[in-house]
Short mmCIF file of C-alpha atoms and ligand atoms in Angstrom, two decimals:
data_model
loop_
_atom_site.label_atom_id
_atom_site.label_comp_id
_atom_site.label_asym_id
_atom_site.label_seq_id
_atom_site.Cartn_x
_atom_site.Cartn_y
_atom_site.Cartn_z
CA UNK A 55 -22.60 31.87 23.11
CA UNK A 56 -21.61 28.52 22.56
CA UNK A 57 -20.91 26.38 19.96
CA UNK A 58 -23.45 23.56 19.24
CA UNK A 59 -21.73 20.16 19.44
CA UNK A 60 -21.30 17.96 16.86
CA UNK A 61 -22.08 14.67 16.54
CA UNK A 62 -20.28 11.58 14.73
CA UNK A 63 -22.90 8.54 14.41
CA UNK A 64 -21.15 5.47 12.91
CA UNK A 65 -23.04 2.31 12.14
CA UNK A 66 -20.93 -1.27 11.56
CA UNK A 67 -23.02 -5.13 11.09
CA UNK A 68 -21.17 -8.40 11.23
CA UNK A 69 -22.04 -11.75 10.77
CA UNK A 70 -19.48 -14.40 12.29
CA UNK A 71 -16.92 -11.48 12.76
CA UNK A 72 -17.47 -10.81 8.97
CA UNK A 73 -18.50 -7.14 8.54
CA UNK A 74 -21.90 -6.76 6.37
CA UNK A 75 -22.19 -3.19 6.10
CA UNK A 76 -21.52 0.38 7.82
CA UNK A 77 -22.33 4.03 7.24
CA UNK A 78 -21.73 7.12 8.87
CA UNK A 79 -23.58 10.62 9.55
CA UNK A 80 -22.85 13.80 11.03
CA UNK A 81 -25.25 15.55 13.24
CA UNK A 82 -26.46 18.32 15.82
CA UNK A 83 -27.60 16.88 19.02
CA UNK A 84 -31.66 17.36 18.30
CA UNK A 85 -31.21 14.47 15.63
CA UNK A 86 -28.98 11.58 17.08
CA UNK A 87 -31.43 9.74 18.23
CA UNK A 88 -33.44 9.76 14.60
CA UNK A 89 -30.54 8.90 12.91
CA UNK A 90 -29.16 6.04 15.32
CA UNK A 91 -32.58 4.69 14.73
CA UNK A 92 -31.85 5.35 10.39
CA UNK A 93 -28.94 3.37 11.10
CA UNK A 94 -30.29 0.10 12.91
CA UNK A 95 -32.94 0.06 10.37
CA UNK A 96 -30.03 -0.06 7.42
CA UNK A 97 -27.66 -2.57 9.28
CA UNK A 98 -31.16 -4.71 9.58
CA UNK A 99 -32.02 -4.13 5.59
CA UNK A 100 -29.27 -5.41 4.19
CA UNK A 101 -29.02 -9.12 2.77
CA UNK A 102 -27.44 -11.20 5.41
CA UNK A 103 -29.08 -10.87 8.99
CA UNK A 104 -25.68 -9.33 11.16
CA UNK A 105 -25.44 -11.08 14.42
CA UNK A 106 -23.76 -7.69 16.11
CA UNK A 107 -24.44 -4.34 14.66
CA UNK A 108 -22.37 -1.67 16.68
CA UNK A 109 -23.31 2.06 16.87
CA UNK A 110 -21.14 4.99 18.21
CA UNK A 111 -22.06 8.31 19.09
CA UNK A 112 -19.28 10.37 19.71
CA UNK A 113 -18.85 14.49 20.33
CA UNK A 114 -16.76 15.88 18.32
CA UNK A 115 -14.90 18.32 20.96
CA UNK A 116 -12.92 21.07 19.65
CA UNK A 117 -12.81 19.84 15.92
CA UNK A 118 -13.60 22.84 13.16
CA UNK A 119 -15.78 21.56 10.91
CA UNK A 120 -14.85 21.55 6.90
CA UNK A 121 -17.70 22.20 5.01
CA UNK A 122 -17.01 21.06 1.00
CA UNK A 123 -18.44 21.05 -2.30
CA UNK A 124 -18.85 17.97 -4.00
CA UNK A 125 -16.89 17.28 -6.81
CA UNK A 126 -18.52 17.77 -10.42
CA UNK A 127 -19.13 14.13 -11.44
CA UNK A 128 -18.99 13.02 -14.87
CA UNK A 129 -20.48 9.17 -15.67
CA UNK A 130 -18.98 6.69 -19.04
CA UNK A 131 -21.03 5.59 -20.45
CA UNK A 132 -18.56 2.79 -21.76
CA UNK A 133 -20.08 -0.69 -21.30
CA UNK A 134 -17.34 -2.83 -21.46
CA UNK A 135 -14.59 -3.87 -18.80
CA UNK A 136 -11.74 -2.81 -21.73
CA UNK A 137 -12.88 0.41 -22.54
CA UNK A 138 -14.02 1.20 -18.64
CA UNK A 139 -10.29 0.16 -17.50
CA UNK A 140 -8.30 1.92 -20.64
CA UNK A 141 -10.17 5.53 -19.82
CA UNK A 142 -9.43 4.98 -16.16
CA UNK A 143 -5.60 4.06 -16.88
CA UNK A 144 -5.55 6.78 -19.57
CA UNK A 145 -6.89 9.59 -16.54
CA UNK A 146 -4.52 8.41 -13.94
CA UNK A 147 -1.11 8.36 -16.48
CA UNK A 148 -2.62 12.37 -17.13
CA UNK A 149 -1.98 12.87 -13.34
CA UNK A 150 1.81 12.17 -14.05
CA UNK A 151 1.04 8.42 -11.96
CA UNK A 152 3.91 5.87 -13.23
CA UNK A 153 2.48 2.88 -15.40
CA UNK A 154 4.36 0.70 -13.10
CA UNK A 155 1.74 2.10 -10.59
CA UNK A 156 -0.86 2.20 -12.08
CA UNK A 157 -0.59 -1.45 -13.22
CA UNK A 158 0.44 -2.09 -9.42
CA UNK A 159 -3.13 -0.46 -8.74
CA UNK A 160 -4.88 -2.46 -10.60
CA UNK A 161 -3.65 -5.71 -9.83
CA UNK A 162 -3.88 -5.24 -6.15
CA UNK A 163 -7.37 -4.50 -6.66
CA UNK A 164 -7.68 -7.96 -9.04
CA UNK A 165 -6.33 -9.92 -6.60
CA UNK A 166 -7.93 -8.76 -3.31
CA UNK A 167 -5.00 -6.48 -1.57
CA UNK A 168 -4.66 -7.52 1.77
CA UNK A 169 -1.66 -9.95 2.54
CA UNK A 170 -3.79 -12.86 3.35
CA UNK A 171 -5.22 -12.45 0.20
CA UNK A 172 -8.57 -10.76 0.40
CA UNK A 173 -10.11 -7.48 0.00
CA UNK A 174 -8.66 -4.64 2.86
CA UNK A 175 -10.56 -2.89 5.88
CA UNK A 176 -9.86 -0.07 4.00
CA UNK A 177 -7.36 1.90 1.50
CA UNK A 178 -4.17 1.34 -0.16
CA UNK A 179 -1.95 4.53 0.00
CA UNK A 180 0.36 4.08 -2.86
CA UNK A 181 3.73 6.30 -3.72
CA UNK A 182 2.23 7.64 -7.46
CA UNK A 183 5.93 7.28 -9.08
CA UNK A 184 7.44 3.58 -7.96
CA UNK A 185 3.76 2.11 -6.47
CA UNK A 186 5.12 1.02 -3.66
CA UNK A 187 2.24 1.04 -0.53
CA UNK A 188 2.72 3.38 2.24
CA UNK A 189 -0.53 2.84 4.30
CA UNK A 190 1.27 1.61 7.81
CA UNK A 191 -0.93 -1.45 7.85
CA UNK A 192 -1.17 -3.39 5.18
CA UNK A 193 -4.07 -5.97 5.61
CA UNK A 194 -6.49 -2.73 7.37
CA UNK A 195 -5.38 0.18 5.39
CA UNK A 196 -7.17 3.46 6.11
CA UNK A 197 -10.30 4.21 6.68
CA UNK A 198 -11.63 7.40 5.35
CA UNK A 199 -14.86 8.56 8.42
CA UNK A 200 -16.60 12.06 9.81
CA UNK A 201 -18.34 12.69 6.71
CA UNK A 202 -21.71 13.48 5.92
CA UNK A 203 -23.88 15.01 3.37
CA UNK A 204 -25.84 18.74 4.58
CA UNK A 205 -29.65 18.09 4.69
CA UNK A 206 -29.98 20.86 1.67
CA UNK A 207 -26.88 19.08 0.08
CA UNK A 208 -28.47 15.22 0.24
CA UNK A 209 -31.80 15.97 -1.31
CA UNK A 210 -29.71 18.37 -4.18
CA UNK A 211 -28.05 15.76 -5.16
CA UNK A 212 -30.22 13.02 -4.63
CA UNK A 213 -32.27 14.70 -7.31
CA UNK A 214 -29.04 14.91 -9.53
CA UNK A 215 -28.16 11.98 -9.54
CA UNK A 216 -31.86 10.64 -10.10
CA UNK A 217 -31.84 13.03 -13.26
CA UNK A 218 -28.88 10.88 -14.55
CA UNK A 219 -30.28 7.47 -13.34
CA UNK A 220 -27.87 6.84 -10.44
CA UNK A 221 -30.08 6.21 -7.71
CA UNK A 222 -27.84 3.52 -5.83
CA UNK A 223 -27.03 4.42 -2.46
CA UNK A 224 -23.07 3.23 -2.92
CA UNK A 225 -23.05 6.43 -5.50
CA UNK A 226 -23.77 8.76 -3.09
CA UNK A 227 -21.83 7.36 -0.10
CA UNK A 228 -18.80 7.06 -2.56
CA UNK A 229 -19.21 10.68 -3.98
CA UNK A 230 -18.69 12.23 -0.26
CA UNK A 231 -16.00 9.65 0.21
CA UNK A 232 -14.03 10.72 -2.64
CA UNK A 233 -14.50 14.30 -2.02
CA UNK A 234 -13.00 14.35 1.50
CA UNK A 235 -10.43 12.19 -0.01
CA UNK A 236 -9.83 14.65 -2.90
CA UNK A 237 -9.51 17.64 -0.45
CA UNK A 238 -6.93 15.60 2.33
CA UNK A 239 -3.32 17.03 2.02
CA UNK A 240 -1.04 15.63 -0.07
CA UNK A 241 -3.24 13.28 -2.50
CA UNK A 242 -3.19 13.09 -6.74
CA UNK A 243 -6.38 11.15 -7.14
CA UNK A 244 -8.04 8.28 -5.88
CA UNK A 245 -8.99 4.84 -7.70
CA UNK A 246 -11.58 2.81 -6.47
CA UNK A 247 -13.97 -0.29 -7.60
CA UNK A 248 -16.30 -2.06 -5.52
CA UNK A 249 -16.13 -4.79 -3.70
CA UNK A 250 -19.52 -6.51 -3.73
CA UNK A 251 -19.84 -8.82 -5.91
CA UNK A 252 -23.62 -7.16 -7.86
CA UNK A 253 -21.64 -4.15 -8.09
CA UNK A 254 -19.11 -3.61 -10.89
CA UNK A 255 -19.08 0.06 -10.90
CA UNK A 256 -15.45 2.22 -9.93
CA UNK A 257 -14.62 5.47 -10.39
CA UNK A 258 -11.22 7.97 -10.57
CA UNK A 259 -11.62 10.95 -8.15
CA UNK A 260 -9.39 13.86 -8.01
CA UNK A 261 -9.83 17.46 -7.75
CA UNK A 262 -8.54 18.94 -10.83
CA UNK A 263 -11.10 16.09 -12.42
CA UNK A 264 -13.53 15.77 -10.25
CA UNK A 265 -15.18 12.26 -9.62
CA UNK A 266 -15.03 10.23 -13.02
CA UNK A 267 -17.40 7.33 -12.84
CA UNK A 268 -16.87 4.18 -15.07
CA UNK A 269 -19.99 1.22 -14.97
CA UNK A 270 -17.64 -1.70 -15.30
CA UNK A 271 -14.54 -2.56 -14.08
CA UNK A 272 -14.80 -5.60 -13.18
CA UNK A 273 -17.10 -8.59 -14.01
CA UNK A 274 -20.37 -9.28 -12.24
CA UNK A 275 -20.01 -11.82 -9.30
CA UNK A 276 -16.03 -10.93 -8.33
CA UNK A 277 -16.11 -9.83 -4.64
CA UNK A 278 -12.41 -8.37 -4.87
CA UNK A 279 -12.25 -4.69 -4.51
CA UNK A 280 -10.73 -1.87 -3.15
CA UNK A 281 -9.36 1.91 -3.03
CA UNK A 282 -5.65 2.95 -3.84
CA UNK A 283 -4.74 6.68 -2.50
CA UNK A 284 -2.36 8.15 -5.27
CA UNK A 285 0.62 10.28 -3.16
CA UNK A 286 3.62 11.35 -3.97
CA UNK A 287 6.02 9.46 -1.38
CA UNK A 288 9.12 11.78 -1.60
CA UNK A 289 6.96 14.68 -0.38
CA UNK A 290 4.04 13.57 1.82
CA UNK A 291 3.89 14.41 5.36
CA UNK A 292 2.00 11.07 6.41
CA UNK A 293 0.62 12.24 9.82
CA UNK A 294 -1.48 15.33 8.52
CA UNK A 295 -2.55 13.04 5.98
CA UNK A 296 -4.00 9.95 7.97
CA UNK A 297 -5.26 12.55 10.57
CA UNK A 298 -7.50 14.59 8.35
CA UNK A 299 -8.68 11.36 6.51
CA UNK A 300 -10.08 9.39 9.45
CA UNK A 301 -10.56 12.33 12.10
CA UNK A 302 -11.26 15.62 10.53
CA UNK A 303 -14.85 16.53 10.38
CA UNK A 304 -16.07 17.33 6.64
CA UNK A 305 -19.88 18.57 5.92
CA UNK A 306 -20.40 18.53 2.00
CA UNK A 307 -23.10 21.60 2.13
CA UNK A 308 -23.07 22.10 -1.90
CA UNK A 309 -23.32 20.19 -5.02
CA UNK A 310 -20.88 20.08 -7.90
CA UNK A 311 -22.66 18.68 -11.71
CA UNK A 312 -23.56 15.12 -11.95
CA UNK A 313 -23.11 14.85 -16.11
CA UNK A 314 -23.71 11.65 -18.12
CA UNK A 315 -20.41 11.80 -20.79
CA UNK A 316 -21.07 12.52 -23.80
N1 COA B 293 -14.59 -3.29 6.16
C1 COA B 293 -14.24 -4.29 7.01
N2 COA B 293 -14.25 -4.17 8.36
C2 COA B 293 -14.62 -2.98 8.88
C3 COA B 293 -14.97 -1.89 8.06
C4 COA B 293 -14.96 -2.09 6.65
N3 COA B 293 -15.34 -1.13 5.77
N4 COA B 293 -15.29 -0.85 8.85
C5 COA B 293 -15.14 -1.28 10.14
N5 COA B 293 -14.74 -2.57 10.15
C6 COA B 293 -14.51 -3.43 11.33
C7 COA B 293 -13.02 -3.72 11.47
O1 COA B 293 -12.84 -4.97 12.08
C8 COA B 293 -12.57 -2.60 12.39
O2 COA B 293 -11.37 -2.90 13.06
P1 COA B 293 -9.98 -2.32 12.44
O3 COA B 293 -9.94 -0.87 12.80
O4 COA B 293 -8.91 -3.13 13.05
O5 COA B 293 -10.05 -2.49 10.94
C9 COA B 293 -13.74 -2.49 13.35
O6 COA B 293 -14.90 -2.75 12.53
C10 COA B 293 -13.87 -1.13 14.00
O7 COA B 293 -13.79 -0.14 12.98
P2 COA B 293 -13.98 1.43 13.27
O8 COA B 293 -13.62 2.20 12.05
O9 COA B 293 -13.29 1.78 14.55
O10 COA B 293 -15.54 1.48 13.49
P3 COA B 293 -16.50 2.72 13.56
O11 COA B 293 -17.73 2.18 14.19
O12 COA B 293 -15.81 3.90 14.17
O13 COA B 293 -16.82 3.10 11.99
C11 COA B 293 -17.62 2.70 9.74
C12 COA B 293 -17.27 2.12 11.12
C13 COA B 293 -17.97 1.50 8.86
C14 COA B 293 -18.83 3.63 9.84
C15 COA B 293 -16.42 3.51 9.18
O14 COA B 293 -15.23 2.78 9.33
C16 COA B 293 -16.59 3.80 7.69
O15 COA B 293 -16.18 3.07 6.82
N6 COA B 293 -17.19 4.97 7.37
C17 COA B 293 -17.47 5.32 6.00
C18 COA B 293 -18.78 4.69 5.57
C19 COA B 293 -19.13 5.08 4.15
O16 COA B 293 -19.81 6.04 3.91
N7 COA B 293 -18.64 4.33 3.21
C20 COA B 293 -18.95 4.59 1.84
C21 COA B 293 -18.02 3.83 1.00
S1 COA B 293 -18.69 3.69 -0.63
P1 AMP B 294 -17.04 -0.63 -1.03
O1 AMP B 294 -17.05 0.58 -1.93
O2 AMP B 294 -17.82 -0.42 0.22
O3 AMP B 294 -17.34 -1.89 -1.75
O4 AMP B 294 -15.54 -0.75 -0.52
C1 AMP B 294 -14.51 -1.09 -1.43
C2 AMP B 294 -13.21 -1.15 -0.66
O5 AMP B 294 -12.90 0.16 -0.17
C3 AMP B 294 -13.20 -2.06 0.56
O6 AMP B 294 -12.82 -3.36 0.17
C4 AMP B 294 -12.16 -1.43 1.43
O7 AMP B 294 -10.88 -1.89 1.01
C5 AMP B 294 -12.23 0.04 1.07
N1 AMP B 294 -13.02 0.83 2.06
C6 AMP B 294 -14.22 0.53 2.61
N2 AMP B 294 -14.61 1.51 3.44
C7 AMP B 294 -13.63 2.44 3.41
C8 AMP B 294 -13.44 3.69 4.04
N3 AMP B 294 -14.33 4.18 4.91
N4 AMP B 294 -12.30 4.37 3.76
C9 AMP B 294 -11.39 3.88 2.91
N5 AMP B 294 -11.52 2.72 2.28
C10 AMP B 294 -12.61 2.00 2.52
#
């Protein structure tokens, strides 16, 4: 017998070479053509009409799917920028990250990280002990892809999160991000806030943790951004690393807690 192929789907909308949004699913053959369709319909929902929305289908040949648990995610309930950013720094010093990194981490983020100035492509891999960045290209960074939610997994914790109020897509989408993350060779913990300006919610993801979710970290209407890959750069084997991130199929078939913090 033969093994069903798999199927990456990935979805990316510009707008004068600007990209507007993208998402990603994983899928059997039966249901590529319902999801390309899910797709077009998102790239055309968002805000700004894109003027190019790309979609790729692509078998995955000879790749062993990983299937994951989600990581148990706990939300602040902190509602100020202060207390948000002092639980976050206080979480990644308890990984043994430097304070010199961690402040590194956080101003890159402030100040948009790319070297022209603006937000990244896509994450900053930074050495946990001296934060200096190791991604190899500094204005892309890498892009974390071939990951997907199991049909039984999505609506589980759809309903989870619902029961704690988080019923924004970006939760979701960053949940499975951070859990492939979490589980790729070689990584401490992850730090991420968003980039769109309506959305001031980050989070610190990391296995022994699990996926700590802070409201606020930065004010409303600041589009700078990003994600910061904690490593430590006298041991990591890059290769493995960037491989598993961008290419290794992961299928999150079960559902860790979704807890508002006491
Ligand atoms: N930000 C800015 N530009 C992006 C981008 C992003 N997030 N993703 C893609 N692009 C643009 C870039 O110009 C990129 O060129 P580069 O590789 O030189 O940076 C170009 O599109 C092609 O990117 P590529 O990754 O090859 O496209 P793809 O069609 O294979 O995949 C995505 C696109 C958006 C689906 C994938 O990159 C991704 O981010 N997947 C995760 C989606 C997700 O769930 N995100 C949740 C985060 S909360
Ligand atoms: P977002 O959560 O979509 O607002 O993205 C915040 C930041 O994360 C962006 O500015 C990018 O730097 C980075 N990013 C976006 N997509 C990815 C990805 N697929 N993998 C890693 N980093 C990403």
């Amino acid at each position: 017998m033969t093994t069903p192929l798999l199927y990456s789907i990935r979805m990316r909308a510009s707008a004068a070479s600007h990209h507007i949004s993208g998402a990603e699913r994983l899928s059997d053959q039966e249901r590529v053509s319902i999801i390309v369709q899910e797709l077009m319909t998102r790239a055309l929902s968002r805000g700004a009409a894109p003027d190019r929305i790309v979609v790729t289908v692509e078998a995955l040949k000879g790749a062993s799917l990983r299937e994951l648990r989600s990581l148990d995610l706990t939300a602040s309930a902190a509602s100020d920028i202060a207390d948000c950013r002092q639980a976050a720094r206080t979480m990644l010093l308890s990984f043994g990250i430097s304070p010199l990194a961690i402040e590194a981490a956080f101003q890159h983020l402030d100040d948009g990280p790319a070297p022209s100035g603006g937000n990244m492509r896509g994450a900053m891999i930074m050495d946990a002990a001296s934060g200096t960045r190791l991604e190899p290209d500094h204005e892309r960074g890498v892009r974390v892809s071939r990951f997907d939610w199991s049909d039984a997994a999505s609506g589980e914790i759809d309903r989870s999160l619902a029961r704690i109020n988080l019923t924004h897509f970006r939760t979701k989408e960053a949940l499975a991000l951070a859990t492939k993350v979490a589980y790729a060779p070689g990584i401490i913990a992850e730090l991420c806030w968003s980039d769109d300006s309506t959305y001031t919610a980050g989070y610190i993801a990391s296995r022994a943790t699990g996926y700590c979710r802070y409201p606020c970290m930065k004010e409303k209407g600041i589009d700078r951004g990003g994600r910061v890959f904690f490593v430590r750069g006298d041991k990591l084997d890059k290769d493995p690393l960037l491989s598993f991130l961008q290419y290794d199929p992961v299928l999150i078939t079960s559902v860790g807690s979704c807890i508002m913090s006491p």
